[in-house]
Amino acid sequence: MTHGPYTHVSMSIDPGQRPRIGISFYASITRARARVLESGRPYLVLESDEADVTVSTTGAGPVTAEDLDIARQIFNAAARYLADCERIHAEHDQATDSAA
């Protein structure tokens, strides 16, 4: 069963809790970019046709030790995602070649 591409956005608001927004890209991300603003603040953006997600420093202020930790987590998670995509793609290509 295959599904068409989509972006899922959810928001939950519970009494006494901070609102929570979730964005899931099940569509091609059209662009991933990182830049540094003139102010010296770095940011990362993931964009699709339906939504953008921007990550930047705590409180839009100077880079903190916690910001460095999150940036490393993003880097490591992206590297694992890339490795998994490459492996699964290669396995699919190999299975397709074997079937032909």
Tab-separated table of N, CA, C and O in Angstrom:
chain	number	residue	atom	x	y	z
A	1	MET	N	0.849	-1.181	0.000
A	1	MET	CA	0.000	0.000	0.000
A	1	MET	C	0.892	1.241	0.000
A	1	MET	O	1.764	1.398	0.843
A	2	THR	N	0.681	2.112	-0.959
A	2	THR	CA	1.438	3.347	-1.010
A	2	THR	C	0.516	4.530	-0.743
A	2	THR	O	-0.672	4.494	-1.060
A	3	HIS	N	1.076	5.525	-0.167
A	3	HIS	CA	0.337	6.738	0.160
A	3	HIS	C	0.945	7.894	-0.616
A	3	HIS	O	2.140	7.914	-0.867
A	4	GLY	N	0.126	8.855	-0.952
A	4	GLY	CA	0.638	10.058	-1.576
A	4	GLY	C	1.358	10.910	-0.550
A	4	GLY	O	1.169	10.743	0.655
A	5	PRO	N	2.180	11.827	-1.007
A	5	PRO	CA	2.916	12.692	-0.073
A	5	PRO	C	1.962	13.627	0.673
A	5	PRO	O	0.953	14.056	0.124
A	6	TYR	N	2.296	13.876	1.925
A	6	TYR	CA	1.509	14.823	2.707
A	6	TYR	C	2.338	15.345	3.869
A	6	TYR	O	3.349	14.784	4.233
A	7	THR	N	1.881	16.458	4.431
A	7	THR	CA	2.468	17.030	5.637
A	7	THR	C	1.378	17.034	6.695
A	7	THR	O	0.265	17.477	6.446
A	8	HIS	N	1.696	16.492	7.874
A	8	HIS	CA	0.721	16.402	8.960
A	8	HIS	C	1.090	17.432	10.022
A	8	HIS	O	2.220	17.469	10.506
A	9	VAL	N	0.130	18.280	10.358
A	9	VAL	CA	0.337	19.296	11.396
A	9	VAL	C	-0.726	19.072	12.469
A	9	VAL	O	-1.910	18.928	12.166
A	10	SER	N	-0.299	19.017	13.716
A	10	SER	CA	-1.250	18.866	14.816
A	10	SER	C	-0.923	19.872	15.911
A	10	SER	O	0.210	20.312	16.045
A	11	MET	N	-1.947	20.217	16.657
A	11	MET	CA	-1.765	21.125	17.780
A	11	MET	C	-2.638	20.629	18.923
A	11	MET	O	-3.795	20.278	18.720
A	12	SER	N	-2.053	20.565	20.093
A	12	SER	CA	-2.844	20.191	21.263
A	12	SER	C	-2.714	21.282	22.318
A	12	SER	O	-1.633	21.805	22.560
A	13	ILE	N	-3.844	21.612	22.875
A	13	ILE	CA	-3.895	22.621	23.933
A	13	ILE	C	-4.617	21.985	25.110
A	13	ILE	O	-5.803	21.684	25.032
A	14	ASP	N	-3.872	21.738	26.172
A	14	ASP	CA	-4.433	21.135	27.366
A	14	ASP	C	-4.377	22.141	28.511
A	14	ASP	O	-3.387	22.858	28.669
A	15	PRO	N	-5.432	22.194	29.335
A	15	PRO	CA	-5.444	23.126	30.469
A	15	PRO	C	-4.210	22.943	31.355
A	15	PRO	O	-3.816	21.824	31.658
A	16	GLY	N	-3.599	24.047	31.699
A	16	GLY	CA	-2.454	24.024	32.598
A	16	GLY	C	-1.149	23.594	31.940
A	16	GLY	O	-0.135	23.466	32.611
A	17	GLN	N	-1.161	23.361	30.634
A	17	GLN	CA	0.052	22.933	29.924
A	17	GLN	C	0.333	23.905	28.776
A	17	GLN	O	-0.569	24.584	28.279
A	18	ARG	N	1.582	23.928	28.357
A	18	ARG	CA	1.943	24.739	27.202
A	18	ARG	C	1.402	24.067	25.934
A	18	ARG	O	1.391	22.848	25.836
A	19	PRO	N	0.923	24.843	24.969
A	19	PRO	CA	0.468	24.250	23.711
A	19	PRO	C	1.606	23.484	23.040
A	19	PRO	O	2.779	23.820	23.195
A	20	ARG	N	1.258	22.435	22.308
A	20	ARG	CA	2.253	21.611	21.614
A	20	ARG	C	1.860	21.506	20.150
A	20	ARG	O	0.714	21.175	19.821
A	21	ILE	N	2.800	21.786	19.256
A	21	ILE	CA	2.590	21.693	17.818
A	21	ILE	C	3.505	20.612	17.272
A	21	ILE	O	4.690	20.558	17.600
A	22	GLY	N	2.958	19.740	16.446
A	22	GLY	CA	3.743	18.694	15.798
A	22	GLY	C	3.645	18.854	14.292
A	22	GLY	O	2.567	19.104	13.757
A	23	ILE	N	4.774	18.749	13.599
A	23	ILE	CA	4.792	18.805	12.141
A	23	ILE	C	5.562	17.586	11.661
A	23	ILE	O	6.703	17.362	12.051
A	24	SER	N	4.913	16.785	10.807
A	24	SER	CA	5.540	15.600	10.234
A	24	SER	C	5.534	15.734	8.721
A	24	SER	O	4.482	15.964	8.116
A	25	PHE	N	6.707	15.628	8.119
A	25	PHE	CA	6.819	15.691	6.670
A	25	PHE	C	6.777	14.272	6.113
A	25	PHE	O	7.692	13.488	6.336
A	26	TYR	N	5.716	13.931	5.415
A	26	TYR	CA	5.629	12.684	4.664
A	26	TYR	C	5.560	13.039	3.190
A	26	TYR	O	4.894	12.406	2.399
A	27	ALA	N	6.239	14.117	2.872
A	27	ALA	CA	6.337	14.637	1.522
A	27	ALA	C	7.793	15.010	1.298
A	27	ALA	O	8.571	15.083	2.255
A	28	SER	N	8.124	15.253	0.075
A	28	SER	CA	9.491	15.676	-0.191
A	28	SER	C	9.744	17.024	0.462
A	28	SER	O	8.962	17.966	0.293
A	29	ILE	N	10.791	17.077	1.224
A	29	ILE	CA	11.228	18.374	1.728
A	29	ILE	C	11.889	19.052	0.546
A	29	ILE	O	12.799	18.499	-0.078
A	30	THR	N	11.375	20.207	0.197
A	30	THR	CA	11.867	20.866	-1.006
A	30	THR	C	13.199	21.569	-0.785
A	30	THR	O	13.949	21.785	-1.729
A	31	ARG	N	13.479	21.864	0.474
A	31	ARG	CA	14.748	22.536	0.747
A	31	ARG	C	15.115	22.400	2.211
A	31	ARG	O	14.260	22.467	3.090
A	32	ALA	N	16.383	22.176	2.459
A	32	ALA	CA	16.950	22.219	3.814
A	32	ALA	C	18.125	23.190	3.722
A	32	ALA	O	18.985	23.044	2.857
A	33	ARG	N	18.135	24.173	4.582
A	33	ARG	CA	19.223	25.153	4.511
A	33	ARG	C	19.601	25.647	5.891
A	33	ARG	O	18.798	25.586	6.820
A	34	ALA	N	20.815	26.109	5.971
A	34	ALA	CA	21.318	26.696	7.216
A	34	ALA	C	22.040	27.988	6.852
A	34	ALA	O	22.759	28.047	5.853
A	35	ARG	N	21.822	28.987	7.659
A	35	ARG	CA	22.448	30.289	7.420
A	35	ARG	C	22.775	30.938	8.761
A	35	ARG	O	22.337	30.504	9.801
A	36	VAL	N	23.488	32.031	8.665
A	36	VAL	CA	23.766	32.867	9.836
A	36	VAL	C	23.247	34.260	9.508
A	36	VAL	O	23.592	34.831	8.468
A	37	LEU	N	22.394	34.788	10.375
A	37	LEU	CA	21.862	36.131	10.184
A	37	LEU	C	22.950	37.177	10.386
A	37	LEU	O	24.001	36.895	10.982
A	38	GLU	N	22.700	38.382	9.929
A	38	GLU	CA	23.657	39.478	10.126
A	38	GLU	C	23.961	39.689	11.602
A	38	GLU	O	25.049	40.120	11.960
A	39	SER	N	23.004	39.357	12.455
A	39	SER	CA	23.191	39.512	13.896
A	39	SER	C	24.167	38.475	14.453
A	39	SER	O	24.581	38.559	15.597
A	40	GLY	N	24.504	37.456	13.634
A	40	GLY	CA	25.406	36.400	14.088
A	40	GLY	C	24.670	35.171	14.603
A	40	GLY	O	25.288	34.222	15.070
A	41	ARG	N	23.330	35.173	14.506
A	41	ARG	CA	22.541	34.044	15.003
A	41	ARG	C	22.345	33.018	13.883
A	41	ARG	O	21.822	33.331	12.828
A	42	PRO	N	22.753	31.740	14.127
A	42	PRO	CA	22.553	30.704	13.120
A	42	PRO	C	21.126	30.169	13.152
A	42	PRO	O	20.441	30.259	14.173
A	43	TYR	N	20.671	29.648	12.008
A	43	TYR	CA	19.377	28.988	11.979
A	43	TYR	C	19.365	27.897	10.919
A	43	TYR	O	20.166	27.906	9.989
A	44	LEU	N	18.457	26.949	11.096
A	44	LEU	CA	18.272	25.820	10.195
A	44	LEU	C	16.805	25.817	9.780
A	44	LEU	O	15.926	26.009	10.623
A	45	VAL	N	16.546	25.598	8.482
A	45	VAL	CA	15.177	25.586	7.979
A	45	VAL	C	14.945	24.322	7.158
A	45	VAL	O	15.777	23.962	6.326
A	46	LEU	N	13.827	23.646	7.413
A	46	LEU	CA	13.339	22.554	6.583
A	46	LEU	C	12.036	23.041	5.970
A	46	LEU	O	11.146	23.495	6.702
A	47	GLU	N	11.913	22.952	4.640
A	47	GLU	CA	10.732	23.470	3.972
A	47	GLU	C	10.093	22.399	3.090
A	47	GLU	O	10.786	21.602	2.471
A	48	SER	N	8.766	22.404	3.050
A	48	SER	CA	8.012	21.628	2.076
A	48	SER	C	7.039	22.606	1.433
A	48	SER	O	7.021	23.790	1.772
A	49	ASP	N	6.205	22.102	0.522
A	49	ASP	CA	5.218	22.989	-0.093
A	49	ASP	C	4.180	23.459	0.923
A	49	ASP	O	3.566	24.498	0.747
A	50	GLU	N	3.994	22.671	2.016
A	50	GLU	CA	2.937	22.978	2.972
A	50	GLU	C	3.400	23.633	4.263
A	50	GLU	O	2.608	24.247	4.957
A	51	ALA	N	4.660	23.451	4.633
A	51	ALA	CA	5.092	23.940	5.950
A	51	ALA	C	6.593	24.208	5.975
A	51	ALA	O	7.344	23.653	5.184
A	52	ASP	N	6.995	25.064	6.870
A	52	ASP	CA	8.404	25.340	7.145
A	52	ASP	C	8.648	25.108	8.634
A	52	ASP	O	7.789	25.418	9.449
A	53	VAL	N	9.808	24.582	8.952
A	53	VAL	CA	10.228	24.443	10.339
A	53	VAL	C	11.580	25.136	10.461
A	53	VAL	O	12.496	24.853	9.698
A	54	THR	N	11.686	26.049	11.400
A	54	THR	CA	12.926	26.780	11.618
A	54	THR	C	13.435	26.479	13.019
A	54	THR	O	12.668	26.483	13.977
A	55	VAL	N	14.728	26.208	13.119
A	55	VAL	CA	15.379	25.952	14.407
A	55	VAL	C	16.470	27.004	14.566
A	55	VAL	O	17.259	27.236	13.639
A	56	SER	N	16.509	27.636	15.724
A	56	SER	CA	17.560	28.610	15.985
A	56	SER	C	17.922	28.578	17.459
A	56	SER	O	17.501	27.689	18.187
A	57	THR	N	18.681	29.542	17.872
A	57	THR	CA	19.224	29.567	19.224
A	57	THR	C	18.147	29.876	20.268
A	57	THR	O	17.098	30.452	19.957
A	58	THR	N	18.421	29.507	21.501
A	58	THR	CA	17.500	29.709	22.610
A	58	THR	C	17.133	31.182	22.740
A	58	THR	O	18.020	32.038	22.857
A	59	GLY	N	15.843	31.463	22.680
A	59	GLY	CA	15.375	32.838	22.845
A	59	GLY	C	15.873	33.775	21.764
A	59	GLY	O	15.874	34.986	21.951
A	60	ALA	N	16.311	33.217	20.622
A	60	ALA	CA	16.869	34.004	19.517
A	60	ALA	C	18.073	34.828	19.981
A	60	ALA	O	18.363	35.888	19.445
A	61	GLY	N	18.769	34.295	20.982
A	61	GLY	CA	19.929	35.002	21.522
A	61	GLY	C	21.242	34.368	21.116
A	61	GLY	O	21.302	33.605	20.150
A	62	PRO	N	22.296	34.662	21.869
A	62	PRO	CA	23.613	34.105	21.572
A	62	PRO	C	23.609	32.581	21.719
A	62	PRO	O	22.785	32.016	22.440
A	63	VAL	N	24.521	31.924	21.036
A	63	VAL	CA	24.632	30.465	21.078
A	63	VAL	C	25.032	30.022	22.478
A	63	VAL	O	26.002	30.515	23.048
A	64	THR	N	24.257	29.098	23.034
A	64	THR	CA	24.539	28.564	24.367
A	64	THR	C	25.095	27.145	24.252
A	64	THR	O	25.060	26.538	23.179
A	65	ALA	N	25.560	26.604	25.360
A	65	ALA	CA	26.041	25.221	25.386
A	65	ALA	C	24.903	24.266	25.031
A	65	ALA	O	25.108	23.263	24.340
A	66	GLU	N	23.692	24.590	25.462
A	66	GLU	CA	22.534	23.751	25.126
A	66	GLU	C	22.247	23.790	23.625
A	66	GLU	O	21.866	22.781	23.037
A	67	ASP	N	22.430	24.968	23.004
A	67	ASP	CA	22.244	25.082	21.551
A	67	ASP	C	23.247	24.199	20.818
A	67	ASP	O	22.905	23.545	19.826
A	68	LEU	N	24.481	24.172	21.303
A	68	LEU	CA	25.502	23.309	20.696
A	68	LEU	C	25.107	21.844	20.814
A	68	LEU	O	25.246	21.065	19.855
A	69	ASP	N	24.577	21.459	21.967
A	69	ASP	CA	24.154	20.074	22.167
A	69	ASP	C	23.030	19.704	21.199
A	69	ASP	O	23.060	18.634	20.576
A	70	ILE	N	22.036	20.574	21.050
A	70	ILE	CA	20.925	20.311	20.126
A	70	ILE	C	21.445	20.249	18.691
A	70	ILE	O	21.040	19.377	17.910
A	71	ALA	N	22.349	21.153	18.314
A	71	ALA	CA	22.907	21.136	16.954
A	71	ALA	C	23.631	19.813	16.687
A	71	ALA	O	23.506	19.232	15.601
A	72	ARG	N	24.351	19.309	17.661
A	72	ARG	CA	25.019	18.004	17.508
A	72	ARG	C	23.994	16.877	17.376
A	72	ARG	O	24.168	15.958	16.577
A	73	GLN	N	22.924	16.939	18.154
A	73	GLN	CA	21.876	15.923	18.050
A	73	GLN	C	21.231	15.950	16.667
A	73	GLN	O	20.973	14.899	16.073
A	74	ILE	N	20.961	17.152	16.135
A	74	ILE	CA	20.388	17.278	14.791
A	74	ILE	C	21.354	16.697	13.763
A	74	ILE	O	20.959	15.932	12.872
A	75	PHE	N	22.640	17.034	13.876
A	75	PHE	CA	23.657	16.535	12.948
A	75	PHE	C	23.719	15.012	12.986
A	75	PHE	O	23.694	14.350	11.942
A	76	ASN	N	23.777	14.439	14.169
A	76	ASN	CA	23.866	12.975	14.304
A	76	ASN	C	22.599	12.289	13.800
A	76	ASN	O	22.673	11.255	13.121
A	77	ALA	N	21.444	12.860	14.094
A	77	ALA	CA	20.190	12.271	13.627
A	77	ALA	C	20.105	12.352	12.098
A	77	ALA	O	19.679	11.395	11.445
A	78	ALA	N	20.522	13.466	11.511
A	78	ALA	CA	20.505	13.608	10.054
A	78	ALA	C	21.469	12.620	9.403
A	78	ALA	O	21.157	12.039	8.358
A	79	ALA	N	22.628	12.402	10.014
A	79	ALA	CA	23.586	11.428	9.475
A	79	ALA	C	23.013	10.017	9.526
A	79	ALA	O	23.169	9.241	8.566
A	80	ARG	N	22.340	9.670	10.613
A	80	ARG	CA	21.701	8.346	10.706
A	80	ARG	C	20.579	8.211	9.686
A	80	ARG	O	20.421	7.166	9.040
A	81	TYR	N	19.785	9.262	9.506
A	81	TYR	CA	18.697	9.258	8.531
A	81	TYR	C	19.261	9.062	7.126
A	81	TYR	O	18.752	8.249	6.347
A	82	LEU	N	20.326	9.767	6.798
A	82	LEU	CA	20.976	9.617	5.491
A	82	LEU	C	21.473	8.189	5.294
A	82	LEU	O	21.222	7.575	4.251
A	83	ALA	N	22.157	7.643	6.281
A	83	ALA	CA	22.689	6.277	6.183
A	83	ALA	C	21.558	5.266	6.001
A	83	ALA	O	21.659	4.353	5.166
A	84	ASP	N	20.467	5.420	6.750
A	84	ASP	CA	19.334	4.505	6.613
A	84	ASP	C	18.688	4.631	5.232
A	84	ASP	O	18.362	3.621	4.604
A	85	CYS	N	18.501	5.861	4.755
A	85	CYS	CA	17.921	6.059	3.423
A	85	CYS	C	18.803	5.443	2.349
A	85	CYS	O	18.304	4.766	1.434
A	86	GLU	N	20.120	5.661	2.443
A	86	GLU	CA	21.035	5.091	1.447
A	86	GLU	C	20.994	3.564	1.470
A	86	GLU	O	20.956	2.922	0.425
A	87	ARG	N	20.991	2.975	2.662
A	87	ARG	CA	20.961	1.522	2.785
A	87	ARG	C	19.670	0.950	2.212
A	87	ARG	O	19.683	0.012	1.406
A	88	ILE	N	18.546	1.514	2.594
A	88	ILE	CA	17.253	1.009	2.138
A	88	ILE	C	17.099	1.209	0.634
A	88	ILE	O	16.599	0.329	-0.074
A	89	HIS	N	17.566	2.322	0.116
A	89	HIS	CA	17.518	2.576	-1.326
A	89	HIS	C	18.362	1.559	-2.084
A	89	HIS	O	17.921	1.014	-3.098
A	90	ALA	N	19.548	1.283	-1.570
A	90	ALA	CA	20.427	0.291	-2.201
A	90	ALA	C	19.792	-1.094	-2.158
A	90	ALA	O	19.857	-1.848	-3.145
A	91	GLU	N	19.188	-1.451	-1.026
A	91	GLU	CA	18.507	-2.749	-0.917
A	91	GLU	C	17.361	-2.840	-1.917
A	91	GLU	O	17.159	-3.876	-2.549
A	92	HIS	N	16.621	-1.764	-2.086
A	92	HIS	CA	15.504	-1.737	-3.037
A	92	HIS	C	16.033	-1.900	-4.461
A	92	HIS	O	15.476	-2.663	-5.250
A	93	ASP	N	17.100	-1.161	-4.790
A	93	ASP	CA	17.704	-1.292	-6.125
A	93	ASP	C	18.191	-2.709	-6.379
A	93	ASP	O	18.009	-3.260	-7.457
A	94	GLN	N	18.807	-3.299	-5.372
A	94	GLN	CA	19.329	-4.663	-5.507
A	94	GLN	C	18.178	-5.651	-5.710
A	94	GLN	O	18.250	-6.543	-6.547
A	95	ALA	N	17.088	-5.505	-4.952
A	95	ALA	CA	15.931	-6.380	-5.102
A	95	ALA	C	15.295	-6.197	-6.471
A	95	ALA	O	14.867	-7.166	-7.100
A	96	THR	N	15.235	-4.969	-6.963
A	96	THR	CA	14.666	-4.692	-8.285
A	96	THR	C	15.531	-5.307	-9.380
A	96	THR	O	15.018	-5.910	-10.322
A	97	ASP	N	16.871	-5.186	-9.245
A	97	ASP	CA	17.784	-5.794	-10.211
A	97	ASP	C	17.686	-7.306	-10.211
A	97	ASP	O	17.726	-7.933	-11.265
A	98	SER	N	17.519	-7.899	-9.053
A	98	SER	CA	17.419	-9.355	-8.935
A	98	SER	C	16.125	-9.873	-9.560
A	98	SER	O	16.090	-10.976	-10.101
A	99	ALA	N	15.063	-9.087	-9.464
A	99	ALA	CA	13.766	-9.499	-10.004
A	99	ALA	C	13.730	-9.409	-11.519
A	99	ALA	O	12.926	-10.063	-12.163
A	100	ALA	N	14.586	-8.599	-12.093
A	100	ALA	CA	14.568	-8.384	-13.563
A	100	ALA	C	15.231	-9.489	-14.332
A	100	ALA	O	15.823	-10.384	-13.980
